[in-house]
Coordinates of C-alpha atoms in Angstrom, one line a residue:
M5 CA 96.2 128.2 76.2
A6 CA 93.6 128.8 78.9
T7 CA 92.9 132.5 79.4
M8 CA 93.2 134.3 82.7
E9 CA 89.5 135.0 82.7
S10 CA 88.7 131.3 82.2
L11 CA 91.0 130.2 85.1
I12 CA 89.8 132.8 87.6
G13 CA 86.3 132.4 86.4
L14 CA 86.6 128.7 87.1
V15 CA 87.7 129.3 90.7
N16 CA 85.0 131.9 91.2
R17 CA 82.3 129.5 90.0
I18 CA 83.5 126.7 92.2
Q19 CA 83.8 129.0 95.2
R20 CA 80.3 130.4 94.5
A21 CA 78.9 126.9 94.2
C22 CA 80.5 126.0 97.5
T23 CA 79.0 128.9 99.3
V24 CA 75.5 128.4 97.7
L25 CA 75.5 125.0 99.2
G26 CA 76.4 126.5 102.6
D27 CA 79.5 124.5 102.8
Y28 CA 82.1 127.1 103.5
G29 CA 83.8 127.6 106.8
G30 CA 82.5 124.7 108.9
D31 CA 84.7 122.3 110.8
D32 CA 82.6 119.3 109.6
N33 CA 81.8 120.4 106.1
A34 CA 82.8 118.4 103.1
F35 CA 84.0 121.4 101.1
S36 CA 86.5 122.9 103.5
S37 CA 89.4 121.1 101.8
L38 CA 88.3 122.2 98.3
W39 CA 87.8 125.8 99.5
E40 CA 91.2 125.8 101.0
A41 CA 92.7 124.4 97.8
L42 CA 91.2 127.4 95.9
P43 CA 93.2 130.6 95.9
S44 CA 91.7 133.8 97.0
V45 CA 92.7 137.3 98.1
A46 CA 92.3 138.4 101.7
V47 CA 92.3 142.2 102.4
V48 CA 94.1 143.0 105.7
G49 CA 94.6 146.4 107.3
G50 CA 94.1 148.5 110.4
Q51 CA 91.0 150.3 111.1
S52 CA 90.6 153.4 108.9
S53 CA 93.5 152.3 106.8
G54 CA 91.4 152.8 103.6
K55 CA 90.5 149.1 103.1
S56 CA 86.9 149.8 102.1
S57 CA 87.9 152.6 99.7
V58 CA 90.5 150.3 98.0
L59 CA 87.8 147.6 97.5
E60 CA 85.4 150.2 96.1
S61 CA 88.0 151.4 93.7
I62 CA 88.7 147.9 92.4
V63 CA 84.9 147.3 92.0
G64 CA 84.2 150.7 90.7
R65 CA 81.2 151.1 92.9
D66 CA 80.3 152.8 96.1
F67 CA 78.7 149.9 98.1
L68 CA 80.4 149.4 101.5
P69 CA 79.2 150.7 104.8
R70 CA 81.2 153.7 106.2
G71 CA 81.7 155.3 109.5
S72 CA 84.2 155.8 112.4
G73 CA 85.6 152.9 114.4
I74 CA 85.1 149.3 113.4
V75 CA 82.7 149.2 110.4
T76 CA 83.6 145.8 108.9
R77 CA 82.4 143.4 111.7
R78 CA 82.0 140.3 109.6
P79 CA 84.1 138.9 106.8
L80 CA 82.8 139.9 103.4
V81 CA 83.5 137.3 100.7
L82 CA 83.3 139.4 97.6
Q83 CA 83.3 137.6 94.2
L84 CA 83.8 139.8 91.2
N85 CA 82.5 138.3 87.9
K86 CA 83.3 140.0 84.6
T87 CA 80.3 140.1 82.2
E88 CA 80.0 141.2 78.6
D89 CA 80.4 144.8 77.7
G90 CA 77.2 146.8 77.9
S91 CA 75.5 144.4 80.3
Q92 CA 73.8 145.7 83.4
E93 CA 75.7 145.7 86.7
Y94 CA 74.1 143.9 89.6
A95 CA 74.8 142.2 92.9
E96 CA 73.5 139.0 94.6
F97 CA 73.7 137.9 98.3
L98 CA 74.0 134.2 99.3
H99 CA 71.4 134.8 102.1
L100 CA 69.0 136.3 99.6
P101 CA 69.0 133.9 96.7
K102 CA 67.5 134.9 93.4
Q103 CA 67.3 138.6 94.4
R104 CA 69.3 141.0 92.2
F105 CA 70.4 144.4 93.4
T106 CA 71.0 147.0 90.8
D107 CA 71.0 149.9 93.3
F108 CA 74.4 149.7 95.1
S109 CA 73.2 152.0 97.9
V110 CA 70.7 149.2 98.7
V111 CA 73.6 146.7 98.7
R112 CA 75.4 148.9 101.3
K113 CA 72.3 148.9 103.5
E114 CA 71.9 145.1 103.1
I115 CA 75.5 144.5 104.2
Q116 CA 74.8 146.7 107.3
D117 CA 71.5 145.0 108.1
E118 CA 73.0 141.4 107.6
T119 CA 75.9 142.4 109.8
D120 CA 73.5 143.6 112.5
R121 CA 71.4 140.4 112.2
I122 CA 74.3 138.4 113.6
T123 CA 76.2 140.9 115.7
G124 CA 73.4 143.2 116.7
K125 CA 73.8 146.9 116.8
S126 CA 76.8 146.6 119.0
K127 CA 80.5 146.8 118.0
Q128 CA 81.1 143.1 118.4
I129 CA 82.4 140.9 115.5
S130 CA 81.4 137.6 114.1
P131 CA 83.4 135.1 112.0
V132 CA 80.3 134.2 110.0
P133 CA 81.0 135.6 106.5
I134 CA 78.6 137.5 104.3
H135 CA 78.8 136.3 100.7
L136 CA 78.3 138.9 98.0
S137 CA 78.7 138.5 94.2
I138 CA 79.0 141.4 91.8
Y139 CA 78.5 141.1 88.1
S140 CA 79.9 143.9 86.0
P141 CA 81.6 144.5 82.7
Y142 CA 84.0 146.9 84.6
V143 CA 85.6 144.4 86.9
V144 CA 88.1 141.5 86.6
N145 CA 87.3 138.0 87.8
L146 CA 88.5 138.0 91.4
T147 CA 87.6 136.8 94.8
L148 CA 88.4 139.2 97.6
I149 CA 87.7 138.7 101.3
D150 CA 87.3 141.9 103.3
L151 CA 88.3 141.3 106.9
P152 CA 87.6 143.4 110.1
G153 CA 90.2 146.0 110.6
L154 CA 93.0 145.3 113.0
T155 CA 92.9 147.4 116.2
K156 CA 95.1 147.8 119.3
V157 CA 92.5 148.6 122.0
A158 CA 88.9 147.8 122.7
V159 CA 86.5 150.7 122.7
E160 CA 83.3 151.0 124.6
G161 CA 80.7 148.4 123.7
Q162 CA 83.4 145.9 122.6
P163 CA 84.6 142.9 124.7
E164 CA 88.1 143.1 126.1
S165 CA 89.2 140.2 123.8
I166 CA 88.3 142.1 120.6
V167 CA 91.9 142.7 119.7
Q168 CA 92.8 139.0 120.0
D169 CA 89.5 138.0 118.3
I170 CA 90.1 140.1 115.2
E171 CA 93.7 138.9 115.0
A172 CA 92.6 135.3 115.3
M173 CA 90.0 135.7 112.6
V174 CA 92.4 137.4 110.2
H175 CA 95.0 134.8 111.0
S176 CA 92.6 132.0 110.1
Y177 CA 92.3 133.3 106.6
V178 CA 95.8 134.5 105.8
E179 CA 97.7 131.5 107.2
K180 CA 96.4 129.3 104.3
P181 CA 99.1 128.8 101.8
N182 CA 96.7 129.5 98.9
C183 CA 95.7 132.9 100.2
I184 CA 97.1 136.0 98.6
I185 CA 97.4 138.8 101.1
L186 CA 96.5 142.3 100.2
A187 CA 98.1 144.4 103.0
I188 CA 96.7 147.9 103.3
S189 CA 98.8 150.5 105.0
P190 CA 98.2 154.3 105.1
A191 CA 101.1 156.3 103.7
N192 CA 100.8 159.0 106.3
Q193 CA 101.9 156.5 109.0
D194 CA 105.3 154.9 109.6
I195 CA 105.4 151.6 107.7
A196 CA 107.2 150.0 110.7
T197 CA 104.0 150.4 112.7
S198 CA 101.7 148.9 110.1
D199 CA 99.3 146.4 111.6
A200 CA 98.9 144.7 108.2
I201 CA 102.6 144.3 107.5
R202 CA 103.2 143.0 111.1
H203 CA 100.5 140.3 110.6
C204 CA 101.8 139.4 107.1
R205 CA 105.3 139.0 108.4
E206 CA 104.1 136.4 110.8
V207 CA 102.4 134.1 108.2
D208 CA 104.4 135.0 105.1
P209 CA 107.9 136.0 106.2
T210 CA 109.4 135.7 102.7
G211 CA 106.7 138.0 101.3
E212 CA 105.8 135.5 98.5
R213 CA 102.0 135.9 99.0
T214 CA 101.9 139.5 100.2
F215 CA 101.0 142.5 98.0
G216 CA 101.6 145.8 99.7
V217 CA 99.2 148.7 99.1
L218 CA 99.8 152.3 100.3
T219 CA 96.8 154.5 100.7
K220 CA 96.3 158.2 101.5
L221 CA 99.4 159.2 99.5
D222 CA 97.6 162.6 98.8
L223 CA 97.3 163.2 102.6
M224 CA 101.0 163.1 103.4
D225 CA 102.7 166.2 104.8
K226 CA 104.0 168.6 102.2
G227 CA 107.6 167.9 101.3
T228 CA 107.3 164.2 102.1
N229 CA 106.6 161.2 100.0
A230 CA 106.5 157.4 100.2
L231 CA 109.0 156.5 97.5
D232 CA 111.1 154.6 100.0
V233 CA 108.2 152.2 100.5
L234 CA 106.9 152.1 97.0
E235 CA 110.4 151.4 95.6
G236 CA 111.0 148.7 98.2
S237 CA 113.9 150.2 100.0
S238 CA 112.0 150.6 103.3
Y239 CA 110.3 147.2 103.4
R240 CA 110.9 144.9 100.4
L241 CA 108.3 142.4 99.2
Q242 CA 108.6 140.0 96.3
H243 CA 105.8 141.8 94.6
P244 CA 105.9 145.6 93.9
W245 CA 104.1 148.0 96.2
V246 CA 101.1 149.8 94.7
G247 CA 100.0 153.3 95.6
I248 CA 96.3 154.2 95.8
V249 CA 94.6 157.6 96.0
N250 CA 91.1 157.1 97.3
R251 CA 88.3 159.6 97.1
S252 CA 88.4 162.3 99.7
Q253 CA 85.7 162.6 102.3
A254 CA 84.4 165.6 100.4
D255 CA 84.2 163.6 97.2
I256 CA 82.3 160.8 99.1
N257 CA 79.9 163.4 100.6
K258 CA 79.3 164.8 97.1
N259 CA 78.7 161.2 95.7
V260 CA 81.5 161.6 93.2
D261 CA 81.2 158.8 90.6
M262 CA 83.8 156.1 90.9
I263 CA 84.7 156.5 87.2
V264 CA 85.5 160.1 87.9
A265 CA 87.5 159.1 91.0
R266 CA 89.5 156.7 88.9
R267 CA 90.3 159.4 86.3
K268 CA 91.4 161.7 89.1
E269 CA 93.6 159.0 90.5
R270 CA 95.3 158.5 87.2
E271 CA 95.8 162.2 86.8
Y272 CA 97.3 162.4 90.3
F273 CA 100.0 159.9 89.6
A274 CA 100.6 161.1 86.0
T275 CA 101.2 164.7 87.2
S276 CA 102.9 163.9 90.5
P277 CA 106.5 165.1 90.6
D278 CA 107.2 162.3 93.1
Y279 CA 105.4 159.4 91.6
G280 CA 105.2 160.3 87.9
H281 CA 107.9 157.8 87.0
L282 CA 105.8 155.0 88.7
A283 CA 102.4 156.1 87.3
N284 CA 101.9 153.1 85.1
K285 CA 102.3 150.8 88.1
M286 CA 100.1 152.8 90.5
G287 CA 96.3 153.1 91.0
S288 CA 93.4 150.8 91.8
E289 CA 93.0 149.7 88.1
Y290 CA 96.6 148.5 88.0
L291 CA 96.1 146.8 91.4
A292 CA 93.1 144.9 90.2
K293 CA 95.0 143.7 87.1
L294 CA 98.1 142.8 89.1
L295 CA 96.0 140.8 91.6
S296 CA 94.2 139.0 88.8
K297 CA 97.4 138.1 87.1
S298 CA 99.0 136.8 90.3
L299 CA 95.9 134.9 91.1
E300 CA 96.1 133.3 87.7
S301 CA 99.7 132.1 88.4
V302 CA 98.7 130.6 91.7
I303 CA 95.7 128.9 90.1
R304 CA 97.9 127.4 87.4
A305 CA 100.3 126.0 90.1
R306 CA 97.5 124.6 92.1
I307 CA 95.5 122.9 89.4
P308 CA 97.0 119.4 90.2
S309 CA 96.2 119.7 93.9
I310 CA 92.7 121.1 93.1
T311 CA 92.1 118.1 90.7
S312 CA 93.3 115.7 93.4
T313 CA 91.0 117.2 96.0
I314 CA 88.0 117.1 93.7
N315 CA 88.6 113.5 92.7
K316 CA 89.0 112.4 96.3
S317 CA 85.8 114.2 97.3
I318 CA 83.9 112.7 94.3
D319 CA 84.9 109.2 95.5
E320 CA 83.8 109.9 99.1
L321 CA 80.4 111.4 97.9
E322 CA 79.8 108.5 95.6
S323 CA 80.4 106.1 98.5
E324 CA 78.1 108.1 100.8
L325 CA 75.3 108.3 98.2
D326 CA 75.6 104.5 97.7
H327 CA 75.1 104.2 101.5
L328 CA 72.2 106.6 101.6
G329 CA 70.6 105.4 98.4
R330 CA 70.2 107.3 95.1
P331 CA 67.5 109.9 94.6
I332 CA 64.1 108.6 93.5
G333 CA 62.2 109.8 90.4
V334 CA 59.0 111.7 91.0
D335 CA 56.9 110.1 88.3
A336 CA 54.9 106.9 89.0
G337 CA 56.9 104.8 86.5
A338 CA 60.2 105.6 88.2
Q339 CA 58.7 105.0 91.6
L340 CA 57.2 101.7 90.6
Y341 CA 60.6 100.6 89.1
T342 CA 62.3 101.6 92.4
I343 CA 59.9 99.6 94.5
L344 CA 60.3 96.5 92.3
E345 CA 64.1 96.8 92.4
L346 CA 64.0 97.1 96.2
C347 CA 61.7 94.0 96.3
R348 CA 64.1 92.1 94.1
A349 CA 67.0 93.1 96.4
F350 CA 65.1 91.7 99.4
D351 CA 64.1 88.6 97.4
R352 CA 67.8 87.9 96.5
I353 CA 68.8 88.1 100.2
F354 CA 65.9 85.9 101.3
K355 CA 66.9 83.2 98.7
E356 CA 70.5 83.4 99.9
H357 CA 69.3 82.5 103.4
L358 CA 67.4 79.5 102.1
D359 CA 70.1 78.3 99.8
G360 CA 72.9 78.6 102.3
G361 CA 74.6 81.8 101.1
R362 CA 73.6 83.3 104.4
P363 CA 72.8 81.6 107.7
G364 CA 69.2 80.6 108.7
G365 CA 68.1 78.1 106.0
D366 CA 69.8 75.3 107.9
R367 CA 67.2 75.6 110.6
I368 CA 64.6 74.2 108.2
Y369 CA 66.7 71.1 107.8
G370 CA 66.9 71.0 111.6
V371 CA 63.1 70.8 111.7
F372 CA 63.1 67.6 109.6
D373 CA 66.3 66.0 110.9
N374 CA 65.7 66.7 114.6
Q375 CA 62.3 68.0 115.6
L376 CA 60.1 65.8 113.4
P377 CA 61.8 62.5 114.4
A378 CA 61.8 63.5 118.0
A379 CA 58.1 64.3 117.8
L380 CA 57.4 60.9 116.2
R381 CA 59.3 59.1 118.9
K382 CA 57.3 60.8 121.6
L383 CA 53.9 59.6 120.2
P384 CA 52.1 57.6 122.9
F385 CA 51.9 54.3 121.1
D386 CA 52.9 52.3 124.2
R387 CA 49.9 53.6 126.0
H388 CA 47.6 53.3 123.0
L389 CA 48.6 49.8 122.2
S390 CA 48.7 48.6 125.8
L391 CA 47.1 45.1 126.5
Q392 CA 44.1 46.7 128.2
N393 CA 43.4 49.1 125.4
V394 CA 43.9 46.5 122.7
K395 CA 41.4 44.2 124.5
R396 CA 38.9 47.1 124.7
V397 CA 39.2 48.2 121.1
V398 CA 39.1 44.7 119.7
S399 CA 36.1 43.7 121.9
E400 CA 34.2 46.8 120.9
A401 CA 35.0 46.1 117.3
D402 CA 33.6 42.5 117.6
G403 CA 30.3 43.7 118.9
Y404 CA 27.9 40.9 120.1
Q405 CA 29.6 38.4 117.7
P406 CA 33.2 37.4 118.5
H407 CA 35.7 37.3 115.6
L408 CA 36.2 33.9 114.1
I409 CA 39.8 34.0 112.9
A410 CA 41.6 37.3 113.0
P411 CA 39.9 40.4 114.5
E412 CA 40.1 42.5 111.2
Q413 CA 37.8 45.3 112.4
G414 CA 39.8 45.5 115.6
Y415 CA 43.0 45.7 113.7
R416 CA 41.6 48.5 111.5
R417 CA 40.4 50.5 114.4
L418 CA 43.7 50.2 116.3
I419 CA 45.7 51.2 113.1
E420 CA 43.4 54.1 112.2
S421 CA 43.4 55.5 115.8
S422 CA 47.2 55.1 116.0
L423 CA 47.8 56.8 112.6
N424 CA 45.7 59.7 113.8
Y425 CA 48.5 60.6 116.2
F426 CA 50.7 61.5 113.2
R427 CA 48.5 64.5 112.5
G428 CA 50.1 66.5 115.3
P429 CA 53.8 66.1 114.1
A430 CA 52.7 66.8 110.5
E431 CA 51.0 70.1 111.5
A432 CA 53.9 71.0 113.9
S433 CA 56.4 70.5 111.0
A434 CA 54.5 73.0 108.9
D435 CA 54.3 75.5 111.8
A436 CA 58.0 75.2 112.6
V437 CA 59.0 75.8 109.0
H438 CA 56.6 78.7 108.9
F439 CA 58.2 80.4 111.9
V440 CA 61.7 79.9 110.4
L441 CA 60.5 81.5 107.1
K442 CA 59.0 84.4 108.9
E443 CA 62.2 85.0 110.8
L444 CA 64.2 84.8 107.5
V445 CA 61.8 87.4 106.0
R446 CA 62.5 89.7 109.0
K447 CA 66.2 89.2 108.8
S448 CA 66.2 89.7 105.0
I449 CA 64.4 93.0 105.3
A450 CA 66.8 94.2 107.9
E451 CA 69.8 93.1 105.8
T452 CA 68.5 94.8 102.6
Q453 CA 70.4 98.0 102.9
E454 CA 68.4 99.7 100.2
L455 CA 65.2 99.2 102.1
R456 CA 66.4 100.9 105.3
R457 CA 65.4 104.3 103.9
F458 CA 61.8 103.3 103.4
P459 CA 60.0 102.3 106.7
S460 CA 56.6 102.2 105.1
L461 CA 57.7 99.9 102.3
Q462 CA 59.5 97.7 104.8
A463 CA 56.2 97.3 106.7
E464 CA 54.2 96.7 103.6
L465 CA 56.7 94.2 102.3
A466 CA 56.8 92.4 105.6
G467 CA 53.0 92.2 105.7
A468 CA 52.7 90.9 102.2
A469 CA 55.5 88.3 102.7
N470 CA 54.0 87.1 105.9
E471 CA 50.5 86.9 104.4
A472 CA 51.9 84.8 101.6
L473 CA 53.8 82.6 104.1
E474 CA 50.5 82.0 105.9
K475 CA 48.8 80.8 102.8
F476 CA 51.8 78.5 102.1
R477 CA 51.5 77.2 105.7
V478 CA 47.8 76.4 105.3
E479 CA 48.4 74.5 102.0
S480 CA 51.4 72.7 103.6
K481 CA 49.3 71.5 106.5
K482 CA 46.6 70.3 104.2
T483 CA 49.1 68.4 102.1
A484 CA 50.9 66.9 105.1
L485 CA 47.6 65.8 106.7
R486 CA 46.5 64.3 103.4
L487 CA 49.6 62.1 103.6
V488 CA 48.5 60.9 107.0
D489 CA 44.9 60.4 105.9
M490 CA 46.1 58.4 102.8
E491 CA 47.9 56.0 105.1
S492 CA 44.7 55.5 107.0
S493 CA 42.6 55.2 103.9
Y494 CA 44.4 52.2 102.4
L495 CA 46.4 49.9 104.5
T496 CA 49.4 48.0 103.1
V497 CA 47.9 44.5 102.9
D498 CA 51.3 42.8 102.1
F499 CA 52.5 43.7 105.6
F500 CA 49.8 41.6 107.2
R501 CA 50.2 38.7 104.8
R502 CA 53.8 38.4 105.8
L503 CA 52.9 38.2 109.5
P504 CA 53.5 34.7 111.1
Q505 CA 50.2 32.7 111.6
E506 CA 49.1 31.7 115.1
V507 CA 49.5 28.0 115.8
D508 CA 47.9 25.7 118.3
N509 CA 49.6 23.5 120.7
G510 CA 50.0 20.8 118.1
G511 CA 51.8 23.0 115.7
N512 CA 48.9 23.5 113.4
P513 CA 47.6 26.8 112.2
A514 CA 45.1 28.3 114.6
S515 CA 41.5 27.3 114.1
S516 CA 38.4 28.8 115.4
T517 CA 38.6 26.8 118.5
V518 CA 41.8 28.5 119.6
D519 CA 41.3 30.8 122.5
R520 CA 41.2 34.2 120.7
Y521 CA 40.7 36.0 123.9
S522 CA 44.0 34.9 125.6
E523 CA 46.4 37.5 126.8
M524 CA 49.0 36.3 124.3
H525 CA 46.6 36.8 121.4
F526 CA 46.0 40.4 122.3
R527 CA 49.7 41.0 122.8
R528 CA 50.4 39.7 119.4
I529 CA 47.7 42.0 117.9
G530 CA 49.3 45.0 119.7
S531 CA 52.7 44.0 118.5
N532 CA 51.6 43.7 114.9
V533 CA 49.8 47.1 114.9
F534 CA 52.9 48.7 116.5
S535 CA 55.1 47.2 113.7
Y536 CA 52.8 48.5 111.1
V537 CA 52.6 52.0 112.7
G538 CA 56.4 52.0 112.8
M539 CA 56.6 51.3 109.1
V540 CA 54.2 54.2 108.5
S541 CA 56.2 56.4 110.7
E542 CA 59.3 55.8 108.7
T543 CA 57.4 56.6 105.5
L544 CA 55.9 59.8 106.9
K545 CA 59.3 60.9 108.3
S546 CA 60.4 61.1 104.6
T547 CA 57.2 62.3 103.0
I548 CA 56.1 65.0 105.4
P549 CA 59.4 67.0 104.8
K550 CA 58.8 66.7 101.0
A551 CA 55.3 68.0 101.4
V552 CA 56.4 70.9 103.6
V553 CA 59.3 71.9 101.4
H554 CA 57.2 71.7 98.2
C555 CA 54.3 73.7 99.6
Q556 CA 56.2 76.2 101.8
V557 CA 59.9 76.5 101.0
R558 CA 59.7 76.1 97.3
E559 CA 56.7 78.4 97.0
A560 CA 58.5 81.0 99.2
K561 CA 61.5 80.9 96.9
H562 CA 59.5 81.2 93.7
S563 CA 56.3 83.2 94.5
L564 CA 56.7 84.9 97.9
L565 CA 55.9 88.4 96.5
N566 CA 53.8 87.5 93.4
H567 CA 50.6 88.8 94.9
F568 CA 52.4 91.9 96.3
Y569 CA 53.7 92.6 92.8
T570 CA 50.1 92.4 91.5
L571 CA 48.9 94.9 94.1
I572 CA 51.8 97.3 93.6
G573 CA 51.1 97.4 89.9
K574 CA 47.6 98.6 90.6
K575 CA 48.6 101.5 92.9
E576 CA 48.4 105.1 91.9
G577 CA 51.3 107.6 92.0
K578 CA 50.3 109.0 95.4
Q579 CA 50.2 105.6 96.9
L580 CA 53.6 104.7 95.5
S581 CA 55.0 107.9 96.9
Q582 CA 53.6 107.0 100.4
L583 CA 55.5 103.7 100.2
L584 CA 58.7 105.5 99.4
D585 CA 58.5 108.1 102.2
E586 CA 61.7 108.6 104.0
D587 CA 63.2 110.2 107.1
P588 CA 63.3 114.0 106.2
T589 CA 66.8 114.3 107.6
L590 CA 68.0 111.4 105.3
M591 CA 66.3 113.0 102.3
E592 CA 68.0 116.3 103.0
R593 CA 71.3 114.7 103.5
R594 CA 71.0 112.8 100.2
Q595 CA 69.9 116.0 98.4
Q596 CA 73.0 117.8 99.8
C597 CA 75.2 115.0 98.7
A598 CA 73.7 114.9 95.2
K599 CA 74.2 118.7 94.8
R600 CA 77.7 118.4 96.1
L601 CA 78.5 115.6 93.7
E602 CA 77.0 117.5 90.8
L603 CA 79.2 120.5 91.7
Y604 CA 82.3 118.4 92.0
K605 CA 81.8 116.7 88.7
A606 CA 81.1 120.0 87.0
A607 CA 84.2 121.4 88.6
R608 CA 86.3 118.4 87.5
D609 CA 85.1 118.8 83.9
E610 CA 86.0 122.5 84.0
V611 CA 89.4 121.9 85.6
D612 CA 90.1 119.2 83.0
S613 CA 89.1 121.5 80.2
V614 CA 91.4 124.3 81.5
S615 CA 94.2 121.8 82.1
W616 CA 94.1 120.6 78.5
A617 CA 94.1 124.2 77.3
R618 CA 97.2 125.1 79.2

């Protein structure tokens, strides 16, 4: 079965971890639900009711500021942690991490100084808590929250709203169903006028969460006692009342040791004619054990809800970390691996765009199916093969001797000059696909969620991808132009062999005597060249896309980042770190999430271990 120390120690560790991360008390913090699910003990009482003395008696140390009027002006979250017998006592503040205080008079001064840091030297209050952990073999595992004392009027130096402000602050703690209320009331005042009891009645009318404490029993008028309260006849709670005898002001002035004060307290109750029969249920030592036992019962009852809260928070933090991206290793190997993984993520998305898994790749097909055919149709062959131009080209090709049968040189010049027009659409196709690929690179980088954290890597990756695309474009243009040049280099002879022969008026094939300079003759030449060019156009309409896809799209799919990978592999650790620089705010947020997740998982493991031991 899980021990009381293990249960309360578990809650203390979780609460302490929450506060170390600075996640307690904020409206927007991720830990407020967990903190509220963890039971704690709030100390409530009027000013000068003896709250501070009760706390010091439980701790066994003189460490709280003292004085008249309002002394506690900020909540003090006090976590008591039991250590091994014989170990040294020390204290730690959340706002002074890694500093241990073994002189408790210095602890008192630090509480005062930290209070003044927020509230100034005035008598104003602040809801910002001070977190103090005390480690000692003489305490029980417990979390106590010392709240400002309730008051009825504002004194000089305080705002008029001080009464309502204190009550609102106290209410914010004690209204939580997991909060155990330690209600401090002085025995030398009528319990009916107790500020602590009045407040507890509002938030805990059945008294299930309230523990009543009577202080100053030794200061009551002679002949009177508080048995009616301690025995529950005056005001009954579900838990027994506990009487406390604190050190007198003379003892405090003489720096009487707390161990001596506890012995005097035990002697007072043991020898008191009024309270002797209750002696074993009186005193600060009994109160500490009672609170610890009750806290254990509450914790046991709350374990299922604590587990549920932790699991829900783990899921939320895992999701947020996935969104923010996981932390990066500091060594060069881990950083190189991270960069390569990010590049692969980008490459997958880029290929999805090309292959149709994401929109954009269809625009490449649009270049070949729409833009290239339209460009080919717009080529100025009508003007180039006009009657006047054909005459000019053929005549120039003949030179000073007219052609005898067919003007072969004229044909070749007309065809070659016509085919030269195809260079423009060939280059334009490569350019159009290049711009589509560049846009897909830009979109793919933007859609690679993992890359959003690293603006430098994004820029480097975009630069490398665009540089590779430019090389692919150059090679694609060269290949497409070679296709055009090949058509010019070797004409398809069979096409001309199949052309109908010119005949004379007698129906015989044309001879050298036929007028080879007639208008009809030149029109036929222009028509034949136009037909041949049309045949080549159909061929190029099929082969140019193949060349462009082979040299640009295929290469982009298979080797877009090959050169980049080579360069990355040669970079030193510092250069890799520069590529993985992030927005500092994002880095801090991820670090916080990682710490929180680590805390929650450790808490879950501890809760599970305690649950199995129940």
